PDB file of N, CA and C in Angstrom:
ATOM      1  N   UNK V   1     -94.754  14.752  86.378  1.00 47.00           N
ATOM      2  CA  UNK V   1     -95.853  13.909  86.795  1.00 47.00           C
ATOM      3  C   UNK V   1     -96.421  13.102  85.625  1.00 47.00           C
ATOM      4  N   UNK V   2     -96.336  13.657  84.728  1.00 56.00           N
ATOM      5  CA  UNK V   2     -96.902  12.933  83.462  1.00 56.00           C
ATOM      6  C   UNK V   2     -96.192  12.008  83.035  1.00 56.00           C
ATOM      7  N   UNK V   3     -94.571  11.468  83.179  1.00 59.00           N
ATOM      8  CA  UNK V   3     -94.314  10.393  83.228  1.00 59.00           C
ATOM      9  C   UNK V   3     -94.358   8.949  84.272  1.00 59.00           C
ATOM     10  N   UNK V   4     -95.538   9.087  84.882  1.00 60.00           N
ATOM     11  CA  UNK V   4     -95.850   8.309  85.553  1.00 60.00           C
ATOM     12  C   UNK V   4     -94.003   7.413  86.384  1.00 60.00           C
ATOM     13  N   UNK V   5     -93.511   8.375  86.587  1.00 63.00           N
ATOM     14  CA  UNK V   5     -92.650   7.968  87.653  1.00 63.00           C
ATOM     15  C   UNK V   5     -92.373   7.788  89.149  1.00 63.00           C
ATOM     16  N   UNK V   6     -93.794   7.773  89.777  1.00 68.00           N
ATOM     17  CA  UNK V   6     -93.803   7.275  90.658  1.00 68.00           C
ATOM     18  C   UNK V   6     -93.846   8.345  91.856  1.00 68.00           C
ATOM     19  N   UNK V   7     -94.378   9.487  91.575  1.00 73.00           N
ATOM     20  CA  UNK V   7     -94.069  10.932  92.383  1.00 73.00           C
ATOM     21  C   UNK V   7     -95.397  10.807  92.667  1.00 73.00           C
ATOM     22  N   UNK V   8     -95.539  11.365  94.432  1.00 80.00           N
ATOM     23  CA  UNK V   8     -96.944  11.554  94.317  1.00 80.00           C
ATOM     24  C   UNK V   8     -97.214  12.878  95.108  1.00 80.00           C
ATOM     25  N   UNK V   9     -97.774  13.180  95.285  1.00 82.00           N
ATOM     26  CA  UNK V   9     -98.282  15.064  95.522  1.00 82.00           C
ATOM     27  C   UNK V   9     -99.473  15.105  96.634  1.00 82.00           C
ATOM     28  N   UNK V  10     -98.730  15.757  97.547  1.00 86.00           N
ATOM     29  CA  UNK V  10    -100.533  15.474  98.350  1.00 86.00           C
ATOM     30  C   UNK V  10    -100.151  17.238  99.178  1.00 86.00           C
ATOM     31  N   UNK V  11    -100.851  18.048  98.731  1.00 89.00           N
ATOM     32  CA  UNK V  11    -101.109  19.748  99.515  1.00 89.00           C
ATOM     33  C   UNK V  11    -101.929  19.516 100.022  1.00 89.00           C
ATOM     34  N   UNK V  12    -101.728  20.541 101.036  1.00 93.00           N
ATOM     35  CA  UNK V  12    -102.458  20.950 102.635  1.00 93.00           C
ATOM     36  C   UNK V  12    -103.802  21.334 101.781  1.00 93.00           C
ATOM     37  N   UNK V  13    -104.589  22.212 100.879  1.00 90.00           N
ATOM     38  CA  UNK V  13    -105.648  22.489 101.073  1.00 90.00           C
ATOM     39  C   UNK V  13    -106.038  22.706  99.473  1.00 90.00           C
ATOM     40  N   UNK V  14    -107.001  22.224  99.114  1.00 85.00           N
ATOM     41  CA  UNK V  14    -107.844  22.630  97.783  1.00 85.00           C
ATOM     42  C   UNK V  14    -107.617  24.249  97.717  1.00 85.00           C
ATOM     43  N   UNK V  15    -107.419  24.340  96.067  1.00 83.00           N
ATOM     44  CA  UNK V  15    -107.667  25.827  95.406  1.00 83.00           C
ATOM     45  C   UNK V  15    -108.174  26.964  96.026  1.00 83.00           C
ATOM     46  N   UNK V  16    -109.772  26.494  96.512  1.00 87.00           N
ATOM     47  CA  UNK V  16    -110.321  27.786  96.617  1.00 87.00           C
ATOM     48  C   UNK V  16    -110.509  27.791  98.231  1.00 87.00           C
ATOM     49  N   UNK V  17    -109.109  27.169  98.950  1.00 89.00           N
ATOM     50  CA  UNK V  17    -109.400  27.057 100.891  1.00 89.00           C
ATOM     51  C   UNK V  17    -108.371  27.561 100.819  1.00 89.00           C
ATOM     52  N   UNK V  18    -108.564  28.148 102.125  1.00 89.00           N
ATOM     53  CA  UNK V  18    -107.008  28.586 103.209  1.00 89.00           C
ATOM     54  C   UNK V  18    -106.584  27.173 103.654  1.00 89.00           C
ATOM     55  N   UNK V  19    -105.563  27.476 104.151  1.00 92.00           N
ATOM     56  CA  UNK V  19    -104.854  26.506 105.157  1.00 92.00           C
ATOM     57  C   UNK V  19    -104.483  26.657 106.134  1.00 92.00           C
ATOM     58  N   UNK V  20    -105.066  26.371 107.708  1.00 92.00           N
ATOM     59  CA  UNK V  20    -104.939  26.606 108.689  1.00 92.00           C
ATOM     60  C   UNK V  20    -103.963  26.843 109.441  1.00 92.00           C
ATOM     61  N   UNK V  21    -103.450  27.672 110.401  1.00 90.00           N
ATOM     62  CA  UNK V  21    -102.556  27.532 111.209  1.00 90.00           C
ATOM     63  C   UNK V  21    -102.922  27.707 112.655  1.00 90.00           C
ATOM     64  N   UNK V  22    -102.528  27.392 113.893  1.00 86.00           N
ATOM     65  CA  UNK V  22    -102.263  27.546 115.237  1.00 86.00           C
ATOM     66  C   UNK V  22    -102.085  27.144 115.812  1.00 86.00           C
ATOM     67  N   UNK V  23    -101.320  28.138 117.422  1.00 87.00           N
ATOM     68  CA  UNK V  23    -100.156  27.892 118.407  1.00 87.00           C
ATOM     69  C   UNK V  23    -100.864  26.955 118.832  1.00 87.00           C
ATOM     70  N   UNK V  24    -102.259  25.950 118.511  1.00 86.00           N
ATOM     71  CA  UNK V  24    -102.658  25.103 119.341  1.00 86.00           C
ATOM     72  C   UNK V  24    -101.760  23.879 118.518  1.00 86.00           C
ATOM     73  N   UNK V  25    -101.774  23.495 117.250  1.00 84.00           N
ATOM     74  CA  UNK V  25    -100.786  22.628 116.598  1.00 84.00           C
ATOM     75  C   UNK V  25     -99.354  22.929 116.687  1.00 84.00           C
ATOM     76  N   UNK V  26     -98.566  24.300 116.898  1.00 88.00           N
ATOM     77  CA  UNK V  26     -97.532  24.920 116.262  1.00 88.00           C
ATOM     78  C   UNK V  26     -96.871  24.405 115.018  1.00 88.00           C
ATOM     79  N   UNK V  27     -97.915  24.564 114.421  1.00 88.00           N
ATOM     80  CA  UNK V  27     -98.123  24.425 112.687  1.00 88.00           C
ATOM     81  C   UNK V  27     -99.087  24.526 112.024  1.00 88.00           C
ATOM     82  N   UNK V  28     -99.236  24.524 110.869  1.00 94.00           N
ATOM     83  CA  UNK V  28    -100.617  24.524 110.027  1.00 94.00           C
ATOM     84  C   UNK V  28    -101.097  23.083 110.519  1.00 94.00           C
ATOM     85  N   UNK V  29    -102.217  23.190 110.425  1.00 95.00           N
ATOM     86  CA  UNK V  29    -102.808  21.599 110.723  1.00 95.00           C
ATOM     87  C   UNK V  29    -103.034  20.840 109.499  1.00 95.00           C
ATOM     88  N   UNK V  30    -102.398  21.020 108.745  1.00 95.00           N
ATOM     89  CA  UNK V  30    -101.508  19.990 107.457  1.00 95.00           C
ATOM     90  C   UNK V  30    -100.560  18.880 108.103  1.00 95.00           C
ATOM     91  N   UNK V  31     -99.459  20.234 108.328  1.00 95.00           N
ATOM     92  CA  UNK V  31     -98.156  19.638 108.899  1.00 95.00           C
ATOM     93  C   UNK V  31     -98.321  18.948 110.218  1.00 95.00           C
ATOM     94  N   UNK V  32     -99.274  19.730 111.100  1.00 96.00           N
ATOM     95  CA  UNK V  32     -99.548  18.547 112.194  1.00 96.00           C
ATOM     96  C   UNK V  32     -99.622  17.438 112.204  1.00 96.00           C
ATOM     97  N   UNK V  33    -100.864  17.383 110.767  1.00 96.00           N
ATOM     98  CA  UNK V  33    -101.504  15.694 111.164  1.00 96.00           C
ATOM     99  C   UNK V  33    -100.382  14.769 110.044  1.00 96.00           C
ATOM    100  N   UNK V  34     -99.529  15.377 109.522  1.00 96.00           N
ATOM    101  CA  UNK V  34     -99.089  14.639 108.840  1.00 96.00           C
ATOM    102  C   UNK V  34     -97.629  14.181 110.053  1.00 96.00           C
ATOM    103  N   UNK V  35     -97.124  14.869 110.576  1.00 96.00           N
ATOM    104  CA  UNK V  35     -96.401  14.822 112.068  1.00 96.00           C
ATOM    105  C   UNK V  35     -96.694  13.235 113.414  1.00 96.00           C
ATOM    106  N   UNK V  36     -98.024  13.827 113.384  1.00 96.00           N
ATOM    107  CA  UNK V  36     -99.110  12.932 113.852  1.00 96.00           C
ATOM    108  C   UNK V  36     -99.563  11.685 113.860  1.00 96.00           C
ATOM    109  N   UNK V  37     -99.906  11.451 112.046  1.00 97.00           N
ATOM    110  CA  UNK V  37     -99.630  10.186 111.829  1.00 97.00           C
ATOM    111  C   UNK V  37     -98.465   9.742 111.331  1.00 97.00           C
ATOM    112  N   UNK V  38     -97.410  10.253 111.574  1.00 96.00           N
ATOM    113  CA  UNK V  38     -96.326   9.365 111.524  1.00 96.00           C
ATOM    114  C   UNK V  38     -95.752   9.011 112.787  1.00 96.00           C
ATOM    115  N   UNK V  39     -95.408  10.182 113.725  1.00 96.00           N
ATOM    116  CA  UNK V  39     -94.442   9.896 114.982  1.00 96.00           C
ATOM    117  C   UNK V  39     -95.288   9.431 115.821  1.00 96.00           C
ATOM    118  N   UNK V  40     -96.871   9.198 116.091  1.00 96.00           N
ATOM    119  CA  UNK V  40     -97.677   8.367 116.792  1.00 96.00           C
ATOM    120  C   UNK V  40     -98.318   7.187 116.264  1.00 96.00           C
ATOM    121  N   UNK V  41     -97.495   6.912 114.761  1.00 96.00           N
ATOM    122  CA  UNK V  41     -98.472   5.905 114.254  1.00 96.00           C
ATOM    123  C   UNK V  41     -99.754   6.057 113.733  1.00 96.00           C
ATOM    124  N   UNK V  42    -100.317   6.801 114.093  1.00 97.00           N
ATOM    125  CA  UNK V  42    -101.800   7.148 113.790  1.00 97.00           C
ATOM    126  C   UNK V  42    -102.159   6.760 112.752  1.00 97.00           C
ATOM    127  N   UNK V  43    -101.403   6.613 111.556  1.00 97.00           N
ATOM    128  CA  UNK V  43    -101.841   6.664 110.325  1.00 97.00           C
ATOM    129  C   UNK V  43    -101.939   5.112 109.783  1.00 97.00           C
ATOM    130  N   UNK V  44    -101.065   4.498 110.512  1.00 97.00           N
ATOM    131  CA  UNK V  44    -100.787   2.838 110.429  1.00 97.00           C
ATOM    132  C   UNK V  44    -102.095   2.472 110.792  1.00 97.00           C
ATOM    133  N   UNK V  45    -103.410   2.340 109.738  1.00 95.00           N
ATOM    134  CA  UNK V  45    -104.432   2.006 109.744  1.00 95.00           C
ATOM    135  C   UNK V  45    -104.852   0.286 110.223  1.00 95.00           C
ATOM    136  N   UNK V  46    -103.758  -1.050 109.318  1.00 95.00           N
ATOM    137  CA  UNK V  46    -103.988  -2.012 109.781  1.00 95.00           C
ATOM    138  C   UNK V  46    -103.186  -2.520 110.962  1.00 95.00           C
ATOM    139  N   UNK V  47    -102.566  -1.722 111.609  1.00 96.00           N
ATOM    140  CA  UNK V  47    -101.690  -1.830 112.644  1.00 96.00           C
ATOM    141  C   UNK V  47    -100.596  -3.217 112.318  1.00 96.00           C
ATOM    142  N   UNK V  48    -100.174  -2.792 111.328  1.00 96.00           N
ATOM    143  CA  UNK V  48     -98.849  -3.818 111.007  1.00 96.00           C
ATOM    144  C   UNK V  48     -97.369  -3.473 110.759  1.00 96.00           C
ATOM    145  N   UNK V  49     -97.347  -1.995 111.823  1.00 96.00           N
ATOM    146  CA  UNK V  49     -95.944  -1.242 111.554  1.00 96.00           C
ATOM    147  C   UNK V  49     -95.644  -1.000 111.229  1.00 96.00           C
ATOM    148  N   UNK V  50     -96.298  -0.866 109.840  1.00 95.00           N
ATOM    149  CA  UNK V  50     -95.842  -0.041 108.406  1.00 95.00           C
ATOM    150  C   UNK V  50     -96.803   1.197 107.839  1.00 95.00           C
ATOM    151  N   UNK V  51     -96.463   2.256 107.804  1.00 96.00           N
ATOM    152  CA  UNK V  51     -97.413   3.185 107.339  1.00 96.00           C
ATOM    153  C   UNK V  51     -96.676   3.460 105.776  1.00 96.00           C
ATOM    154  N   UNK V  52     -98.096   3.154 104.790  1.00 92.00           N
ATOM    155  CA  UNK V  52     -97.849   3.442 103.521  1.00 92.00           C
ATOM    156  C   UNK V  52     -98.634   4.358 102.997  1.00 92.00           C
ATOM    157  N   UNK V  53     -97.373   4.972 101.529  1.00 89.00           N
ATOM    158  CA  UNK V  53     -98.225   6.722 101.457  1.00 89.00           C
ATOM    159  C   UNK V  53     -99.830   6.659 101.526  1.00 89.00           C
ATOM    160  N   UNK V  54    -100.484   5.172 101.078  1.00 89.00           N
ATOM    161  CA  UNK V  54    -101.675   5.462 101.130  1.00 89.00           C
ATOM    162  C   UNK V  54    -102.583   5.567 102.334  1.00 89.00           C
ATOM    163  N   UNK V  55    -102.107   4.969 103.436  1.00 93.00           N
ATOM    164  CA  UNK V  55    -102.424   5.211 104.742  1.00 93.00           C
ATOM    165  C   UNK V  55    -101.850   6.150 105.116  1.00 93.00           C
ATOM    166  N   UNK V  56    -101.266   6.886 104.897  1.00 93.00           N
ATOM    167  CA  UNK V  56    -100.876   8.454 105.479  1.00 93.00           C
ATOM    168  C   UNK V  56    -101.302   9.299 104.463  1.00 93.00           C
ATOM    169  N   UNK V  57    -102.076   9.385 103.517  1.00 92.00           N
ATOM    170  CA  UNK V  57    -102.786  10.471 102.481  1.00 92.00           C
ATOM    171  C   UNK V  57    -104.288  10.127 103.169  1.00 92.00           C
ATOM    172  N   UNK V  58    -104.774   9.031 103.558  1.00 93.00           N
ATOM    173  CA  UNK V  58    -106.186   9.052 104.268  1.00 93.00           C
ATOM    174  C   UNK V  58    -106.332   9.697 105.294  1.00 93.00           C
ATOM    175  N   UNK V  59    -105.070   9.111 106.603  1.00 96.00           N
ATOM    176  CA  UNK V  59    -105.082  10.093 107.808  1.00 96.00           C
ATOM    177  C   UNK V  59    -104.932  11.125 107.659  1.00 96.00           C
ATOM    178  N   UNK V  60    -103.850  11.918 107.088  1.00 95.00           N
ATOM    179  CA  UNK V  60    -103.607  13.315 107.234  1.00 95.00           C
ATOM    180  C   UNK V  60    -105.150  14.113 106.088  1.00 95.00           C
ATOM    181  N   UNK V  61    -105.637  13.544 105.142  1.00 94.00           N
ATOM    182  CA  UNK V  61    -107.144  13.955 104.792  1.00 94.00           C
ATOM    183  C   UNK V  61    -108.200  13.904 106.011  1.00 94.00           C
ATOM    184  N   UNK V  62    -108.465  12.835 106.301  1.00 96.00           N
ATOM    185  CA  UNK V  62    -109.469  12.730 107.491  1.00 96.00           C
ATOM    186  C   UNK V  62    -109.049  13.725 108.453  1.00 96.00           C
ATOM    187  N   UNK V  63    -108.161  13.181 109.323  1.00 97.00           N
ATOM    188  CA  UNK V  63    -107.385  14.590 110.252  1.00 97.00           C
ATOM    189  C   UNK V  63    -107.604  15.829 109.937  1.00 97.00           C
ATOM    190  N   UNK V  64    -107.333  15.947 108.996  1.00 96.00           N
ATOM    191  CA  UNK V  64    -106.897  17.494 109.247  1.00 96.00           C
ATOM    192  C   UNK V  64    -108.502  18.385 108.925  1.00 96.00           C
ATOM    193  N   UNK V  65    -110.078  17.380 108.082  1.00 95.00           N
ATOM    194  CA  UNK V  65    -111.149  17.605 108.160  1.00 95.00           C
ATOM    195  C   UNK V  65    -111.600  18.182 109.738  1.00 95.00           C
ATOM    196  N   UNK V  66    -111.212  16.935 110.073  1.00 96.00           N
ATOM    197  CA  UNK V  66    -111.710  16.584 111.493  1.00 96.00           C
ATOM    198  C   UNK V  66    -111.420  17.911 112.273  1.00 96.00           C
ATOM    199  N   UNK V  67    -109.815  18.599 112.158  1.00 95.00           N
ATOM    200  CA  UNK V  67    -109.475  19.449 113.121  1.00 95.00           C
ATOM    201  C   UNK V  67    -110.174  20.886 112.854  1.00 95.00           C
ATOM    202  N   UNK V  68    -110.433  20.980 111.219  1.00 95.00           N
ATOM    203  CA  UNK V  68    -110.911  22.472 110.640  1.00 95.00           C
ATOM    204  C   UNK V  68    -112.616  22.146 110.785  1.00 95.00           C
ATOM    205  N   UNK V  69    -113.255  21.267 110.804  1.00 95.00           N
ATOM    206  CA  UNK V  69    -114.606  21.716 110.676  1.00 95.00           C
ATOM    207  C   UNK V  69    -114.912  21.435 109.279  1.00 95.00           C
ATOM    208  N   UNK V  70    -114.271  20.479 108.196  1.00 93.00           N
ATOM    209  CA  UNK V  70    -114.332  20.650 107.175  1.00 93.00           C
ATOM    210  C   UNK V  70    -114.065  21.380 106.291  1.00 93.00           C
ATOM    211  N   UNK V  71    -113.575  22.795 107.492  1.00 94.00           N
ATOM    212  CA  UNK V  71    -113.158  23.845 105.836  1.00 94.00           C
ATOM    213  C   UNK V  71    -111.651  23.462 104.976  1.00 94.00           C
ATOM    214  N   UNK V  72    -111.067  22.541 105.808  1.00 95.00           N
ATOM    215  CA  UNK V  72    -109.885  22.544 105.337  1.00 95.00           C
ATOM    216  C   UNK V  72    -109.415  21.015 104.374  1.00 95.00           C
ATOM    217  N   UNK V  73    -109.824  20.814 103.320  1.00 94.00           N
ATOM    218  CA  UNK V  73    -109.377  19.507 102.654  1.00 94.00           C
ATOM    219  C   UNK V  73    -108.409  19.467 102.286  1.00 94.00           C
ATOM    220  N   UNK V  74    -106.979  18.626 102.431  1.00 94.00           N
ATOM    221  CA  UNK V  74    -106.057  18.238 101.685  1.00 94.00           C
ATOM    222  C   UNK V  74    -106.526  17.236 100.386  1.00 94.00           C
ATOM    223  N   UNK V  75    -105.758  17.279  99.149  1.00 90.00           N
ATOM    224  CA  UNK V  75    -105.534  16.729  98.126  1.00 90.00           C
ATOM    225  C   UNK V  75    -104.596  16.372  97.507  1.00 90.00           C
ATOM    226  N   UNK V  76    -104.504  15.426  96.857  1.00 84.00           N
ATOM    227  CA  UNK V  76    -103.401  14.648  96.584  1.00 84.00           C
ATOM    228  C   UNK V  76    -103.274  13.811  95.122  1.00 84.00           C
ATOM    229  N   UNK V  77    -102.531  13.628  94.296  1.00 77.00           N
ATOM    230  CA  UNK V  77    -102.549  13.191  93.104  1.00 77.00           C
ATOM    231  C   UNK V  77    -101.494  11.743  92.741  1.00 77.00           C
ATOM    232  N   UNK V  78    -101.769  11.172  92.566  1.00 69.00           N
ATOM    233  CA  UNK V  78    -100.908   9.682  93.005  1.00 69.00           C
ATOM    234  C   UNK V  78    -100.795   9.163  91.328  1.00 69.00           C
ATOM    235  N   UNK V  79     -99.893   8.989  90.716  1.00 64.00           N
ATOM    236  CA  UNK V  79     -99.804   8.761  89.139  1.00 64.00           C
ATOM    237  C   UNK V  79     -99.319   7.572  89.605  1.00 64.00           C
ATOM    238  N   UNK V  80     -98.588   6.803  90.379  1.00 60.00           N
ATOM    239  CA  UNK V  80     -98.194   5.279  89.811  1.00 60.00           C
ATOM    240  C   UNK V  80     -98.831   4.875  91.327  1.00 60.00           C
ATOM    241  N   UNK V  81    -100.345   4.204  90.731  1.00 58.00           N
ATOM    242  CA  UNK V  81    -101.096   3.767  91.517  1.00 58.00           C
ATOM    243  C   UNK V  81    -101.115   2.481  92.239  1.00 58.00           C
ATOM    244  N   UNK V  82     -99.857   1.640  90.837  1.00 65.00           N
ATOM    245  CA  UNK V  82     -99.850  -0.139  91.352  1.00 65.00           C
ATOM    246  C   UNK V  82     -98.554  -0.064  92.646  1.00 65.00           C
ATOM    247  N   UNK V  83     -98.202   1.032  93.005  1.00 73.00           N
ATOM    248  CA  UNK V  83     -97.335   0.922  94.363  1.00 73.00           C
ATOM    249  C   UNK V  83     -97.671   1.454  95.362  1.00 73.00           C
ATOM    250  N   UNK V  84     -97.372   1.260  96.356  1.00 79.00           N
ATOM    251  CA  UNK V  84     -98.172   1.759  97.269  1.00 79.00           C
ATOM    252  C   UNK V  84     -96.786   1.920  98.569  1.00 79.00           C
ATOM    253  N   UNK V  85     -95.963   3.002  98.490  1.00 80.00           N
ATOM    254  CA  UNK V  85     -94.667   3.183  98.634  1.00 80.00           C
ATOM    255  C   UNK V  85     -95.014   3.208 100.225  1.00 80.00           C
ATOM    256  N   UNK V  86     -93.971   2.451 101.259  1.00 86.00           N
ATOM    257  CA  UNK V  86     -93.662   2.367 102.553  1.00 86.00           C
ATOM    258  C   UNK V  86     -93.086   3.769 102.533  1.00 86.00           C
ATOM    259  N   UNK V  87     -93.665   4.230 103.730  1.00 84.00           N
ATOM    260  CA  UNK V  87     -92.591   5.395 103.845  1.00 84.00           C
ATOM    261  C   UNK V  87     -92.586   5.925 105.506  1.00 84.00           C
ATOM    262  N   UNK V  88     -92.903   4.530 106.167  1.00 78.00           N
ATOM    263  CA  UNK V  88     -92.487   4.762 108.021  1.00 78.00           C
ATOM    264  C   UNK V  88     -92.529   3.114 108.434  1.00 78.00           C
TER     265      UNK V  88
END
């Protein structure tokens, strides 16, 4: 990571949280919303058919708040900030 090559990192839940699971997602509700906003779009914020990591590190953050009640924050660490990588 420290050579700023372009890797970026985003886990289901801060240090000192659990990370949710249930048969209501059949998954952690990480993997849901990250599921979620991709195969429904969800995450394609300006609706221009392209979801980029940075619109899918907001949704699957917001989301997955939304589904825990707040106990559950994802985080994420983005070292090469001037790209903003397509990745649906």
């Amino acid at each position: 990571m420290r050579r700023h090559n372009g890797a970026i990192v985003i886990s289901s839940a801060g240090g000192e949280e659990y990370a949710y699971e249930s048969a209501q997602w059949k998954n952690g509700v990480f993997t849901f919303s990250v599921i979620e906003g991709l195969t429904m779009k969800k995450a394609d914020r300006n609706k221009d058919g392209i979801i980029t990591i940075s619109e899918l590190m907001s949704y699957v953050a917001n989301r997955t708040r939304e589904l825990t009640g707040g106990r559950q924050n994802p985080t994420s660490r983005k070292e090469n900030v001037e790209m903003d990588f397509k990745i649906w």
